[in-house]
Structures are given as structure tokens and as C-alpha cells.
Short mmCIF file of C-alpha atoms and ligand atoms in Angstrom, two decimals:
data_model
loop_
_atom_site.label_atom_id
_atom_site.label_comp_id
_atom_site.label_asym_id
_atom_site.label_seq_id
_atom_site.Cartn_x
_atom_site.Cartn_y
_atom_site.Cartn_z
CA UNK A 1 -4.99 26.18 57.56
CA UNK A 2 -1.28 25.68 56.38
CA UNK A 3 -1.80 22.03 56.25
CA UNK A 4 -5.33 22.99 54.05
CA UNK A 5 -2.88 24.87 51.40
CA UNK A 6 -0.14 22.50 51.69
CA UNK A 7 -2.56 19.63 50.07
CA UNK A 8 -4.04 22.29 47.71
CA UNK A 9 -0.75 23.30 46.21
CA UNK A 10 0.27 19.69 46.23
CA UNK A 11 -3.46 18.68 44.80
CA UNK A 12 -2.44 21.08 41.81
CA UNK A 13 0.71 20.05 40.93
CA UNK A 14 -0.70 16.65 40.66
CA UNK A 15 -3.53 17.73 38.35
CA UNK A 16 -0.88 19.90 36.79
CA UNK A 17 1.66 16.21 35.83
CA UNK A 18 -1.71 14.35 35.28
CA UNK A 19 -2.69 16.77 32.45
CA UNK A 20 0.86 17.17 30.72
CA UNK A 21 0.75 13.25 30.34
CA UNK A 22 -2.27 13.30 29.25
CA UNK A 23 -1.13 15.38 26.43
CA UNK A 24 2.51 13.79 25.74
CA UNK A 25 0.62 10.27 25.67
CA UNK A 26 2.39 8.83 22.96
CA UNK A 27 0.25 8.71 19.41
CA UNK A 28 -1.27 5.62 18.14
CA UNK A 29 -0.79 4.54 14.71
CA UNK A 30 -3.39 3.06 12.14
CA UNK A 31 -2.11 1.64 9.35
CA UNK A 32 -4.70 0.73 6.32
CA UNK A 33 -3.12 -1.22 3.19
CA UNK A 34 -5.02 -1.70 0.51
CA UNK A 35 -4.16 -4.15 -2.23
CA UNK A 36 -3.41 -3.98 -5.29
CA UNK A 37 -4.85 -0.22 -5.82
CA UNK A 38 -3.70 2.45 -8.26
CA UNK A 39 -4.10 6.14 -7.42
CA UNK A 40 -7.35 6.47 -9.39
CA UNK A 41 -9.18 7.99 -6.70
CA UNK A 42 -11.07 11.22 -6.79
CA UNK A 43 -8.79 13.30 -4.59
CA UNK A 44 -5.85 12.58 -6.30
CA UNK A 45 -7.48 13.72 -9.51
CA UNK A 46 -9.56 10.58 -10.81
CA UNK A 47 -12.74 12.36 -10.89
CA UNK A 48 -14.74 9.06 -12.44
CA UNK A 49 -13.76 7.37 -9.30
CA UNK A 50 -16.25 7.00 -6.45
CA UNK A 51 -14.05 7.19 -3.08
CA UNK A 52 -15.83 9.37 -0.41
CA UNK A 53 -14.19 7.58 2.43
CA UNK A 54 -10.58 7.93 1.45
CA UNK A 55 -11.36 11.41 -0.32
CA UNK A 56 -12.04 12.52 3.41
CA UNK A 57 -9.03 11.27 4.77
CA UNK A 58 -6.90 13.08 2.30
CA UNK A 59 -8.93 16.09 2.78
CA UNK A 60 -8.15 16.31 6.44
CA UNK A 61 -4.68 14.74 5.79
CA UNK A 62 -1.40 15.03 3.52
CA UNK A 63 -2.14 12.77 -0.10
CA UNK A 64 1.08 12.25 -1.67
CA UNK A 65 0.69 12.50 -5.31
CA UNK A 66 3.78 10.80 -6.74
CA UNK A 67 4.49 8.01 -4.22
CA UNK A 68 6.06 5.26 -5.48
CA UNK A 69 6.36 1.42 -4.21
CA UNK A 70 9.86 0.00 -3.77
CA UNK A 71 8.41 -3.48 -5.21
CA UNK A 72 5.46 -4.02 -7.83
CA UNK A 73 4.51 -6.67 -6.43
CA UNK A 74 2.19 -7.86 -3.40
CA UNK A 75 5.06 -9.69 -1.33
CA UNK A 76 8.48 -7.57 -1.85
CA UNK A 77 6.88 -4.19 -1.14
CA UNK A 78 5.18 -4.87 1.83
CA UNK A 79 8.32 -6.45 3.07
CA UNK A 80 10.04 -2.90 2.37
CA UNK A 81 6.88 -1.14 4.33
CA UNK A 82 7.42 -3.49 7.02
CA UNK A 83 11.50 -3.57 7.08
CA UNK A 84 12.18 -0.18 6.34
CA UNK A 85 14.96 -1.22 4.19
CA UNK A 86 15.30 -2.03 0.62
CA UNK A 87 16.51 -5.78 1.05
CA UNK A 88 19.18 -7.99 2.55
CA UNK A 89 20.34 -7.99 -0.91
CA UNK A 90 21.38 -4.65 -2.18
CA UNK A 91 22.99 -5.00 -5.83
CA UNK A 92 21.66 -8.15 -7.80
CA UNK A 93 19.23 -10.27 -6.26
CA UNK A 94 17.33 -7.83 -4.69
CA UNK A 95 13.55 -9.55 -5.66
CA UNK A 96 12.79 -10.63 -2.47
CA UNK A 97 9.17 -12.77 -1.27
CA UNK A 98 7.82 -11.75 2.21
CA UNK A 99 8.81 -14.94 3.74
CA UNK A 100 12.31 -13.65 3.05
CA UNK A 101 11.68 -11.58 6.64
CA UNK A 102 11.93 -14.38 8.37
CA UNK A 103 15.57 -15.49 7.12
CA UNK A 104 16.55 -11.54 7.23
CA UNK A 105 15.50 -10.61 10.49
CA UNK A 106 17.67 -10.69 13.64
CA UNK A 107 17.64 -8.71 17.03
CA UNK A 108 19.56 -5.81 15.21
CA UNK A 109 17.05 -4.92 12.61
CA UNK A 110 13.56 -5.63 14.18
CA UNK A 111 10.67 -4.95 11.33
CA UNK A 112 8.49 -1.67 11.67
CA UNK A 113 6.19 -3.34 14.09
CA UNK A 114 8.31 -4.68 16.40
CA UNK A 115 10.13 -1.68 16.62
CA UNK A 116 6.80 -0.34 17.91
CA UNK A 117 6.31 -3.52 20.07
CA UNK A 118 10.07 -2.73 22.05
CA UNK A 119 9.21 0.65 22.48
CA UNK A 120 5.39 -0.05 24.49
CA UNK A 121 3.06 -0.28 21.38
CA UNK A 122 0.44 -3.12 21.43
CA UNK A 123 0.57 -3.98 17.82
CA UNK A 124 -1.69 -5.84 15.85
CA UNK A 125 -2.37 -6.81 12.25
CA UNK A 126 -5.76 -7.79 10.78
CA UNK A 127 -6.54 -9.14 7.26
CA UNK A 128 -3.30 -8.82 4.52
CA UNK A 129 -0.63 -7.23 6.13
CA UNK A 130 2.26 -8.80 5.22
CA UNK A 131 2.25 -10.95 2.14
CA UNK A 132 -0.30 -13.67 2.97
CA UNK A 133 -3.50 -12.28 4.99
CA UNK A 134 -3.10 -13.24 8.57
CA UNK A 135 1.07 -13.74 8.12
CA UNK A 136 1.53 -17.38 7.87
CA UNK A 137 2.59 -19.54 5.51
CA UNK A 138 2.08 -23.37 4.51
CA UNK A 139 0.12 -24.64 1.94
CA UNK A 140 -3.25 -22.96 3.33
CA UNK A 141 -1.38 -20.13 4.59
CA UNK A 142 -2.42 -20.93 8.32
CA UNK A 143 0.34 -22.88 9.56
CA UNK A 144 1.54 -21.28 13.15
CA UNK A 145 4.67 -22.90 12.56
CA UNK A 146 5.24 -20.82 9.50
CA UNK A 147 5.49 -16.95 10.79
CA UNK A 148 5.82 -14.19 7.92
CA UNK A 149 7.48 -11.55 10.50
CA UNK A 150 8.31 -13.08 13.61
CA UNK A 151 7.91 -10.96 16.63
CA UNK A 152 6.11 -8.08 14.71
CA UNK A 153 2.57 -8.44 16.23
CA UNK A 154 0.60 -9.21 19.61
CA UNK A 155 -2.44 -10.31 17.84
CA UNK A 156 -2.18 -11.40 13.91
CA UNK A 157 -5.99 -12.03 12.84
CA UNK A 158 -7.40 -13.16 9.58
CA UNK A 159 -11.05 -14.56 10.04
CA UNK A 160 -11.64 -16.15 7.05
CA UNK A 161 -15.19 -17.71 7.57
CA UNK A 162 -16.53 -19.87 4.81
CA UNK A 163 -13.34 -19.35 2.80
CA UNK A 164 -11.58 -21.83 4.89
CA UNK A 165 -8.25 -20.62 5.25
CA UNK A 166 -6.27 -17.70 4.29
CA UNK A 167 -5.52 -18.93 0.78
CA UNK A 168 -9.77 -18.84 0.05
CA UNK A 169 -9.99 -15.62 1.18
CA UNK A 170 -7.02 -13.77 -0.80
CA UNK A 171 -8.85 -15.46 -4.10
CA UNK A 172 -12.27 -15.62 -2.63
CA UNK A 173 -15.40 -14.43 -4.23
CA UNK A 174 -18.99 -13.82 -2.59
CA UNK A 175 -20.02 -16.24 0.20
CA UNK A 176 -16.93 -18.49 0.35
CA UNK A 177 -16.28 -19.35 -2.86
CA UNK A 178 -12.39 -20.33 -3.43
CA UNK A 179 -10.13 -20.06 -6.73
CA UNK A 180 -9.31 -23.72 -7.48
CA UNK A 181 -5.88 -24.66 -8.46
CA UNK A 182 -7.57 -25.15 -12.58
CA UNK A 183 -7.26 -22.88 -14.77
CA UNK A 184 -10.08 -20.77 -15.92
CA UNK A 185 -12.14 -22.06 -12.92
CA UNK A 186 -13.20 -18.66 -11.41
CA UNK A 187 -14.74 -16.09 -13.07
CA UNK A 188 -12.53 -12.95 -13.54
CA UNK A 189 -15.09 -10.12 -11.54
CA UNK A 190 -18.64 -10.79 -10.33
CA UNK A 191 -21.14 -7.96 -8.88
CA UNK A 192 -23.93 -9.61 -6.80
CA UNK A 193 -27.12 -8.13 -5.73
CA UNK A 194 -27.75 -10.26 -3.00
CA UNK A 195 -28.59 -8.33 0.27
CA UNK A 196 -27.04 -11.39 2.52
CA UNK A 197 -23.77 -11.61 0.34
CA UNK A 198 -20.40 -11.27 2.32
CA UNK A 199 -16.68 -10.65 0.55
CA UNK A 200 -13.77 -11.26 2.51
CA UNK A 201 -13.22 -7.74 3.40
CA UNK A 202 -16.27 -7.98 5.43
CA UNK A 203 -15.04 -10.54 7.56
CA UNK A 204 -12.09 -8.28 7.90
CA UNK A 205 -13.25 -5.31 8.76
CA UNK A 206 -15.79 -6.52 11.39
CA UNK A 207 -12.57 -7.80 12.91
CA UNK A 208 -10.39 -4.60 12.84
CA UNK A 209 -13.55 -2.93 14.30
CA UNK A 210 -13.52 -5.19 17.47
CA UNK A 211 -9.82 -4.52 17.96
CA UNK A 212 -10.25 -0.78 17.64
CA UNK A 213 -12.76 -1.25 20.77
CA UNK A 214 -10.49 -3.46 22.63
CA UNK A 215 -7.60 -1.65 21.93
CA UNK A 216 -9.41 1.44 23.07
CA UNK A 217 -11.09 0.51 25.88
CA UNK A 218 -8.67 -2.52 27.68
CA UNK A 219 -5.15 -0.99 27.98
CA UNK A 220 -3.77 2.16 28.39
CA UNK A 221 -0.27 1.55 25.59
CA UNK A 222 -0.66 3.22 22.85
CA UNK A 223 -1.75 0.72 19.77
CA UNK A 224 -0.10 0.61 16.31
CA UNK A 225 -3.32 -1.56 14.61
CA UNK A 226 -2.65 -2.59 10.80
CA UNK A 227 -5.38 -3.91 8.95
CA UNK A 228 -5.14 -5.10 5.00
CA UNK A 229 -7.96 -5.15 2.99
CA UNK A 230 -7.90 -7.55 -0.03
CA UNK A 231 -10.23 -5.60 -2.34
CA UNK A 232 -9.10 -4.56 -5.44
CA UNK A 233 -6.81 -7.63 -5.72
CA UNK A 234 -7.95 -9.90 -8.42
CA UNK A 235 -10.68 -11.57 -8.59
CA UNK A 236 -12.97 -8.38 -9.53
CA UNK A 237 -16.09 -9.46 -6.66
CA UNK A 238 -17.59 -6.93 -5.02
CA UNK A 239 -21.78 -6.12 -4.03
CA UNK A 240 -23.59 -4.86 -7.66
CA UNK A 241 -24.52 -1.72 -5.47
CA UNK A 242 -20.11 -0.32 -6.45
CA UNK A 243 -20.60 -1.43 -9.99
CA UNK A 244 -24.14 0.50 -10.27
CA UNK A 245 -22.02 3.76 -9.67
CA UNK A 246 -19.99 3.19 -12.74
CA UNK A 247 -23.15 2.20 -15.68
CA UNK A 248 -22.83 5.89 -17.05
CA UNK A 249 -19.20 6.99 -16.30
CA UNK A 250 -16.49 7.64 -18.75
CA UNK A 251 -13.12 6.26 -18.24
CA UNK A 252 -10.40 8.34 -19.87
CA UNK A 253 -8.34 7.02 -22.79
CA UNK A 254 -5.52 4.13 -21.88
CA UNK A 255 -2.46 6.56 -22.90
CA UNK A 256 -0.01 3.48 -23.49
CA UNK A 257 -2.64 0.89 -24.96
CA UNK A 258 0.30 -0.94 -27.22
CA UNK A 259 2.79 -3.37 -25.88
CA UNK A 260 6.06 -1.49 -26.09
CA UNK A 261 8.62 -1.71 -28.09
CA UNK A 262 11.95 -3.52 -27.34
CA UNK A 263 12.96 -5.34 -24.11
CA UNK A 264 11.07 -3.68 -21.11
CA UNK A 265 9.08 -5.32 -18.10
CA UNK A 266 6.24 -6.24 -19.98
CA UNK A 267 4.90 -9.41 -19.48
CA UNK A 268 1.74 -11.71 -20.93
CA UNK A 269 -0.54 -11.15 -17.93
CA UNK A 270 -0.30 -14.33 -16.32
CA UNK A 271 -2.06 -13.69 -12.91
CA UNK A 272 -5.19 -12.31 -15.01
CA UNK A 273 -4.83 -15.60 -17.21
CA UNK A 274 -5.78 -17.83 -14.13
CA UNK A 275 -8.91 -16.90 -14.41
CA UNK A 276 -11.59 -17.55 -16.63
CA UNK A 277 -12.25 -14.62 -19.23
CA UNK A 278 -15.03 -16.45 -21.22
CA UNK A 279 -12.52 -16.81 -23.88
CA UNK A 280 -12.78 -12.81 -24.48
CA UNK A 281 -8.96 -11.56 -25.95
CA UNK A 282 -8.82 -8.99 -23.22
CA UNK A 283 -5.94 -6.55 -25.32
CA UNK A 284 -8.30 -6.37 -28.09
CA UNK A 285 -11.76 -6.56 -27.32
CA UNK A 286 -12.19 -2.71 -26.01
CA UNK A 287 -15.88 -3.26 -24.66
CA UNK A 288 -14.01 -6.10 -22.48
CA UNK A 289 -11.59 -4.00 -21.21
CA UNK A 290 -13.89 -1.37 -20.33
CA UNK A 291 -15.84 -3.90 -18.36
CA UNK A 292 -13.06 -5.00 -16.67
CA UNK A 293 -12.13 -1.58 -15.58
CA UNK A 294 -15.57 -0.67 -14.12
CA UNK A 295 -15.25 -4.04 -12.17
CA UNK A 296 -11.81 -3.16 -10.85
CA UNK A 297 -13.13 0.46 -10.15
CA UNK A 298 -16.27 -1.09 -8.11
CA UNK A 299 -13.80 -2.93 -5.91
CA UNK A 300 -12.10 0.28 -5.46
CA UNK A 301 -15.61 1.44 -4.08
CA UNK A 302 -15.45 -1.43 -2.30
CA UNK A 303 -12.63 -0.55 -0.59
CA UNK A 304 -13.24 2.67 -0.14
CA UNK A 305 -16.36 1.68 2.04
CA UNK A 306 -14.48 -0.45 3.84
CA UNK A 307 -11.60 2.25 4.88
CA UNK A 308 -15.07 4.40 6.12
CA UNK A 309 -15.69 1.80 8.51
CA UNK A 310 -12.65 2.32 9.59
CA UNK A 311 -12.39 6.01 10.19
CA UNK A 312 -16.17 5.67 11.76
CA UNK A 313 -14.94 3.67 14.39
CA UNK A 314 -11.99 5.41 15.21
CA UNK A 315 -13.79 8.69 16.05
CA UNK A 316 -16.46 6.60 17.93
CA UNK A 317 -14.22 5.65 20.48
CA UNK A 318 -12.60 8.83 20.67
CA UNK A 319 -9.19 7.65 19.56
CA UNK A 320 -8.75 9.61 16.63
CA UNK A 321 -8.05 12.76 18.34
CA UNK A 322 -4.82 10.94 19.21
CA UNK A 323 -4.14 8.68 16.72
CA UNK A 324 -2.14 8.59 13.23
CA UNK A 325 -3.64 7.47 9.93
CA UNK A 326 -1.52 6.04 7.36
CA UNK A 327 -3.53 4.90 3.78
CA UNK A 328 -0.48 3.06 1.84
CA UNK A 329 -1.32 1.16 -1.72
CA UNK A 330 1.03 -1.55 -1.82
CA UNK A 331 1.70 -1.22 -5.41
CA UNK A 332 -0.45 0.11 -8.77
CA UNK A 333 -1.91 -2.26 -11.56
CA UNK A 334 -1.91 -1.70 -15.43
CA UNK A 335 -5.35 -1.68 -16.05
CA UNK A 336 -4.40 -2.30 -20.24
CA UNK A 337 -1.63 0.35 -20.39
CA UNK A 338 1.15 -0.86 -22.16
CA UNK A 339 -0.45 -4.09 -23.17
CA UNK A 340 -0.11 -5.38 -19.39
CA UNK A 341 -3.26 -6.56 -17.23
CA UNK A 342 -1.63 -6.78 -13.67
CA UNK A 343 1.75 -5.48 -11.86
CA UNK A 344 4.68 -6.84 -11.88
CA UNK A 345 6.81 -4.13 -14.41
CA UNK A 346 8.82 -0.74 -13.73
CA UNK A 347 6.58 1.38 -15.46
CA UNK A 348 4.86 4.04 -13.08
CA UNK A 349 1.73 2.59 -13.53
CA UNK A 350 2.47 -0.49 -11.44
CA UNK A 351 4.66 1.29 -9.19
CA UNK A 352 2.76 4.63 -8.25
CA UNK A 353 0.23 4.30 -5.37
CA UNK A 354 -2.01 5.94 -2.99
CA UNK A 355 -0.15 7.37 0.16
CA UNK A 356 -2.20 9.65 2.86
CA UNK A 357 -0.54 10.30 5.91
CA UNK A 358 -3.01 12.45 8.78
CA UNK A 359 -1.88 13.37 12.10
CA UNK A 360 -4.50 15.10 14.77
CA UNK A 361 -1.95 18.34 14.41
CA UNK A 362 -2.16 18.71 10.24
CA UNK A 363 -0.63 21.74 9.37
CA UNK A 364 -2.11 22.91 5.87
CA UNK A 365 -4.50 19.70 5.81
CA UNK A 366 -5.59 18.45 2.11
CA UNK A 367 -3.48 20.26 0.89
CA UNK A 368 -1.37 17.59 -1.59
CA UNK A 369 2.27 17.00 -1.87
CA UNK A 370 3.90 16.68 -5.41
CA UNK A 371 7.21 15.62 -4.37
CA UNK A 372 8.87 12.27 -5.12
CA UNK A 373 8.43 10.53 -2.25
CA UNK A 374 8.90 5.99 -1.84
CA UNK A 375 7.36 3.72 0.69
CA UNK A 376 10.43 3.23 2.29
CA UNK A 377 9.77 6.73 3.75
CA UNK A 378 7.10 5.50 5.90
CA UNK A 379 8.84 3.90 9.03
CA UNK A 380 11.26 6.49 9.52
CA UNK A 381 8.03 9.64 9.34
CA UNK A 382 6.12 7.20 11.96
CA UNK A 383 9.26 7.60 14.28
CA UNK A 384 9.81 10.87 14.14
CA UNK A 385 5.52 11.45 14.35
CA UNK A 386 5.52 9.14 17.74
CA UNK A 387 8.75 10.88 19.15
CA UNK A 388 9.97 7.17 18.93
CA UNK A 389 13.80 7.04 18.26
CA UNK A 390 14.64 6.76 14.16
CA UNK A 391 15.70 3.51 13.49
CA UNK A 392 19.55 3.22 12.25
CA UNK A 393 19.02 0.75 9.88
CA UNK A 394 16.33 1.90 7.88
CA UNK A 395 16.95 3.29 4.52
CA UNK A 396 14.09 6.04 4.24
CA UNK A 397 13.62 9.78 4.94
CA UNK A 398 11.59 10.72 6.82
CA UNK A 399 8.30 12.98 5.72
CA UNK A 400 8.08 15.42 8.48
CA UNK A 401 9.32 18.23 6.75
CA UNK A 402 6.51 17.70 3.62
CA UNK A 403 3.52 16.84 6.47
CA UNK A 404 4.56 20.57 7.52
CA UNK A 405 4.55 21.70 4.16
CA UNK A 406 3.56 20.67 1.13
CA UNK A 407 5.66 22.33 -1.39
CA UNK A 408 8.63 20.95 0.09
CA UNK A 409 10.55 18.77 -2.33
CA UNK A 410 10.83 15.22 -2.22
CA UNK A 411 13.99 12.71 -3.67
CA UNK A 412 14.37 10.24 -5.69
CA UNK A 413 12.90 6.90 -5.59
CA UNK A 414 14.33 3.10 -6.40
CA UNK A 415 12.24 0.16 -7.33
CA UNK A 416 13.17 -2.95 -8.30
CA UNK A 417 11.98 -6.48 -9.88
CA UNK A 418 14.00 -9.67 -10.14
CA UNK A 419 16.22 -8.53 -13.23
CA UNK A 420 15.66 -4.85 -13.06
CA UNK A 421 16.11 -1.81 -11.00
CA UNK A 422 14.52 1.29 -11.77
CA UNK A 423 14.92 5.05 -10.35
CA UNK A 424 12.53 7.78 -10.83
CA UNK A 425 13.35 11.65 -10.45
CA UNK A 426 10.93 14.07 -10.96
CA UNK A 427 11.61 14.24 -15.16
CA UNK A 428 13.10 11.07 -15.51
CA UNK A 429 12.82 7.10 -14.71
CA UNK A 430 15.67 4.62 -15.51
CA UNK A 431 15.22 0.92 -15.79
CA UNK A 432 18.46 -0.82 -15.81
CA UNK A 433 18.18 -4.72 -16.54
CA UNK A 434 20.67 -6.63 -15.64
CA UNK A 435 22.31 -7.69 -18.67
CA UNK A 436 22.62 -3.57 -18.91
CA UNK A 437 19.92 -3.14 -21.30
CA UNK A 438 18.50 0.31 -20.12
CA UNK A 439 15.39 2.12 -20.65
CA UNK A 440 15.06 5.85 -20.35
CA UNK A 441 11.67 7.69 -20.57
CA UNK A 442 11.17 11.30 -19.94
CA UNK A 443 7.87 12.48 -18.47
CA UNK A 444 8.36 15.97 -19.51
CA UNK A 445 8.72 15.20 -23.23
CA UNK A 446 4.71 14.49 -25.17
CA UNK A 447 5.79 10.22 -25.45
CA UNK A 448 6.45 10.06 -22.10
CA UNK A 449 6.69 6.12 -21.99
CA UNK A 450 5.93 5.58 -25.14
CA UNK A 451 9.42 5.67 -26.59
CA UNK A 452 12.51 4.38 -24.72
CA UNK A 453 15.20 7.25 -25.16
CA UNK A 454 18.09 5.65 -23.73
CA UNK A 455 19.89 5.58 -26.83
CA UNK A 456 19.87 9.82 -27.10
CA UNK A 457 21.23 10.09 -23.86
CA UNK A 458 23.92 8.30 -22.36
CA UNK A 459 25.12 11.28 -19.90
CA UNK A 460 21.88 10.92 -18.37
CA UNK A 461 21.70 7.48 -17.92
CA UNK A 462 25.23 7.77 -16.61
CA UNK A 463 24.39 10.36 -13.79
CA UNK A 464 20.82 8.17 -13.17
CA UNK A 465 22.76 4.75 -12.69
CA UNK A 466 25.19 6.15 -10.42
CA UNK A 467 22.29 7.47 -8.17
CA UNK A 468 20.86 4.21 -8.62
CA UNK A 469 23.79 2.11 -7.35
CA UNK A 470 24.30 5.15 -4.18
CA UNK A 471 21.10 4.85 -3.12
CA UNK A 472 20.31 1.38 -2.95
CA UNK A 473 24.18 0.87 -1.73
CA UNK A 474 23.88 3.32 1.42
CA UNK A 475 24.32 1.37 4.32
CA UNK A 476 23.43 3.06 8.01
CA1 CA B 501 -0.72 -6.24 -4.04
#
């Protein structure tokens, strides 16, 4: 009898330790990236945009409203995501490409991934992650000599199908048709109504959705899985079922449709160029730019579809009770405003994005966060959401206190190009070029960035530049 409660008692505890690590098993992390995608989506207030799938998400999760990218372009920002730092290169050269995480990274400062990897993650990156989709480089982008982010991932996947290689797919349109390096070859957008028709994204997805299941179902480590969807990158393809949803919308108004005045970050539009426009003048034919802004918004369907995929999975195997969901934008896209087609300038049109962070413990979910807050931010909220210890070197801060609540207040952001370096408070941005030209536009005022201000106030470009220089200088 004293033996029978002896193994009882000791038949409890073990139930008891069983269940308690059970519940401290560490959280997984999905990461979705989307390309190239603005925050015109209907949750953060873009009511002509159709995005169920991501509305959803931020519904259950924290959408941060005024999140801006360190880098407006595909490459640097995704190496600040990835790095958690601004750069190797703090005060002038600080334009970096992706491959640049190869020469910058050493045993010290291991990227966001591997920092996952040392600390018992299996981690694993499908589709565009870092800059080229599937993390190689060479001239098809799939040479395994040629590693983007060396140690980062177990598995780093890009099934590219009839596109090839890597390089077809980023450019790809419907059923593995590839840019050529000609001009004008490929047509700008495309919306196909062919049931059979595959994009890209499709190849990707049905990957990501294999992984979930093996990451799920084969090991018992927690899983940080990244997957990159291409869609709305340039070209505009997508199925004609997206671009149905726009034939009777109304887009609002460009607000900046002129080229600005004075030196800025404008530039002629050169990605867009590459393709072939049917000899249309795309900054003043307005029925043109209209169509190329329901195109662009039908990828964003596109997209959004995909990311629903996503989240279906995920709750079919049960992981999502358990796992983290991070929806990033690597950088926005002037869709006409300011006479730009494309990224690549400091105005917050390029460099505001989607962010939606979830966690299966939301306090106050949907509710959205106003704050400033930069991608940067990222790594150092996934440590402190996983328990995982912060990581010295990275330059964020963390967004624990604004997944807890909203209305707290955010801080300022830095972004940068090759010649420029911009900082954005709530009422102001600065753009400083570096020849010292500066531009100075405040969003409280009715221009907004229509009129550079700089010249009104030099105290304020004086306090903004020396925030500037301490931020990006801070060294941990
Ligand atoms: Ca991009």
C-alpha cells in the first residue's frame, strides 16, 4: 500500500514537470515578408484594398501604423531585418547590398536567424528572404558557393519550376516566363484568366506549406520558418480573378503627383523603365497610372491570398496556438507620388510599410499602434517574445512594451540611401544628403511634403541631425 502511494505521488509529480514543459515550450516564430508592399491595406485604413487574409492577422494581432524600413530598397533593408543592426558602416557609406552579410558577419554578431539556430531553433527560409529568393548569389542566383547569410538557415528553399533559376522567378510572369536582359521585353503587369496558370508565389507557398508539416510533425525544436513572397514586386502578374476586384473601385487622389522641387531623392524610375510600357508616358497619362495602380493593387490581393495559405496551415497543424506571426513589408513603393514609380527615395512613401506582430497571448488584439516604430525593432521584440537572451549587438528596441499596449509611444526612426540619411519623429522627417543639402518637411503643417522647409528652421534641423548622428552612432 505505501509502495502503491509512493508511485502515485511520484506518477504526479511527473505529470506535474511534463505539463509545465509543455507550457514553457519555447514559441515558434513565422516570419512572412512580403515585397515590395506599401501599407495600402484595408486594416490599416486603405478601405479600396482587398486584403482579408492579412486584415485577420492584424485583427487578432498588433498592426503598427507608422513603421518605417531602415532601407528603401529590396537588399539593404532586409539585411537590417536580418542583422539587427543598421550597417557595418555607420556614418557615410552606410548603402549596403545583402551580399554585404557575408563580408560583415563573424562569430560575434550572428544574423537574426542564426541567433535562433545557436539557441535550438530549426530555422528555415522559403522563397525571398534575404535579397535574392532562395539566398544565393551568381549570375542565376543559385550558386551554393555564393551564400547571402552564411549559417542563418537549416533549409534555404526556392523552387522555382519553369522559371529556371532564382533570377526567373524574382522577374517571372505566369507559367515561367523570364524578364530578358532587353529592354522593354516584358510587359509591365498582366492578369490572366487561365484556370491552370501558376506565378511564382505559388511555387512558394506550396513549399512553405510542406515545411510547416514537417516542421510540425518531425522534430520536437521549436521552428523559426521565414518565407518571402515576391508578389507585389514588379512585374504587375497576378490571376485576372485580383484585378476583377478592382473594375469599379476608386483610388484616392495621388497627394504629391509633381516631381518636387529642388534636390531630394527623386529619381527617373528606372526599375519601372525596364519594362515595356507600350510607349504610354506613365507621369502623364492619368488613365495609365490608374491602370497601373489596380495592377499593383491585384498583386497585393495576390499576396494577400497567399499569406491565407499561410495562416490556414498553421492552425491545421495545431501550431499556431504556440507560434509567433510576424507580417514585415520590406519597404513601400511610390505608386506616382512625387513623380516617382518605384522605391528607392526618403520620402515616407517608400519607406513606410506593413508591420503585424501576433503572439498566442495578445493583450488588447487589433487594436493598432501609432507610435514610431523601425524594422530594426524586430529582432530584439522576437528575443524578448521567445525568452531568448537580447542580443548585444543589435541596435533596436524592443516592442514588448507597445504589444502590451498600444498607446505606448514609440521613437524615432533612421533610414538611409547611398548619399542620404533620413530621421523621422512623429512631426518631423529630416533628409540630410551628404554634401549637407537638407530637407525638412513637417507632417503636421497642410504641405506636408510638398514644400521642403529646411530653410525656416535651422534649430530644428540642428536638434534632428544630432539625433541622427546619436542614433545611428550608438554602438552596444
Ligand atoms: Ca523589395
Amino acid at each position: 500500500m505505501k509502495n502503491r502511494s509512493f508511485i502515485f505521488i511520484i506518477s504526479l509529480l511527473i505529470i506535474g514537470v511534463n505539463a509545465n514543459a509543455q507550457s514553457e515550450k519555447p514559441k515558434n516564430i513565422l516570419l512572412i515578408c512580403i515585397d515590395d508592399l506599401r501599407p495600402e491595406l484595408a486594416s490599416f485604413g486603405a478601405e479600396h484594398i482587398h486584403s482579408p487574409n492579412i486584415d485577420q492577422l492584424a485583427k487578432k494581432g498588433r498592426p503598427f501604423l507608422n513603421h518605417f524600413v531602415n532601407a528603401p530598397s529590396c537588399g539593404p533593408s532586409r539585411y537590417t531585418l536580418l542583422t539587427g543592426t543598421y550597417g557595418p558602416a555607420r556614418n557615410d557609406a552606410l548603402f549596403q547590398r545583402a551580399t554585404l552579410i557575408t563580408k560583415a558577419h563573424t562569430n560575434q554578431r550572428p544574423t537574426m536567424p542564426e541567433w535562433f539556430k545557436k539557441h535550438g531553433y530549426t530555422t528555415v527560409s522559403v522563397g525571398k528572404v534575404s535579397h535574392h529568393p532562395g539566398g544565393l548569389g551568381g549570375a542565376d542566383w543559385n550558386d551554393e558557393q555564393v551564400i547571402e547569410i552564411p549559417n542563418a538557415w537549416h533549409r534555404n528553399l526556392m523552387p522555382v519550376g519553369p522559371w529556371q533559376h532564382p533570377r526567373g522567378a524574382m522577374h517571372g510572369l505566369a507559367n515561367g516566363s523570364i524578364r530578358s536582359k532587353e529592354k522593354g521585353t516584358m510587359d509591365v503587369y498582366e492578369a490572366r484568366a487561365d484556370k491552370g496558370d501558376t506565378y511564382p508565389d505559388d511555387l512558394i507557398i506550396e513549399q512553405a506549406l510542406i515545411e510547416l508539416e514537417t516542421l510540425t510533425t518531425t522534430s520536437d525544436n521549436p521552428f523559426f520558418l521565414a518565407v518571402g513572397i515576391i508578389k507585389p514586386h514588379l512585374p504587375f502578374g497576378s490571376p485576372k480573378k485580383y484585378l476583377d476586384l478592382y473594375e469599379d473601385s476608386v483610388f484616392p487622389e495621388n497627394p504629391y503627383p509633381n516631381k518636387p522641387q529642388g534636390k531630394s531623392t527623386w529619381h527617373p524610375s528606372g526599375e519601372m523603365m525596364q519594362y515595356n510600357l507600350w510607349e504610354k508616358d506613365v507621369f502623364n497619362d492619368t488613365d495609365f497610372a490608374l491602370e497601373l495602380r489596380k495592377y499593383y493593387a491585384a498583386c497585393v490581393s495576390y499576396a494577400d491570398a497567399q499569406v491565407g495559405r499561410i495562416l490556414k496551415k498553421l492552425k491545421e497543424t495545431g501550431a499556431n496556438k504556440n507560434t509567433i506571426v510576424v507580417l514585415w513589408g520590406d519597404h513601400g513603393w511610390n505608386l506616382g507620388e512625387h513623380g516617382i514609380w518605384g522605391k528607392h527615395n526618403l520620402f515616407d512613401v517608400a519607406l513606410k510599410s506593413p508591420l503585424i506582430i501576433y503572439t498566442p497571448t495578445m493583450e488588447q488584439p487589433g487594436k493598432k499602434a501609432t507610435g514610431i516604430v523601425e524594422t530594426l525593432d524586430i529582432f530584439p521584440t522576437l528575443c524578448d517574445l521567445t525568452g531568448l537572451p537580447k542580443a548585444e549587438f543589435s541596435q533596436g528596441s524592443s516592442l514588448i512594451a507597445m504589444l502590451e499596449n498600444p498607446l505606448q509611444s514609440g521613437h524615432a526612426a533612421v533610414s538611409y540611401l547611398q548619399n542620404a540619411q533620413s530621421i523621422r519623429v512623429p512631426r518631423y522627417r529630416l533628409i540630410a544628403h551628404d554634401n549637407e543639402y537638407m530637407e525638412l518637411y513637417d507632417y503636421e503643417s497642410d504641405e506636408k511634403e510638398k514644400r521642403n522647409i529646411a530653410n525656416e528652421h535651422p534649430e530644428k534641423i540642428a536638434e534632428l541631425k544630432l539625433l541622427l548622428r546619436a542614433k545611428i552612432n550608438q554602438v552596444r
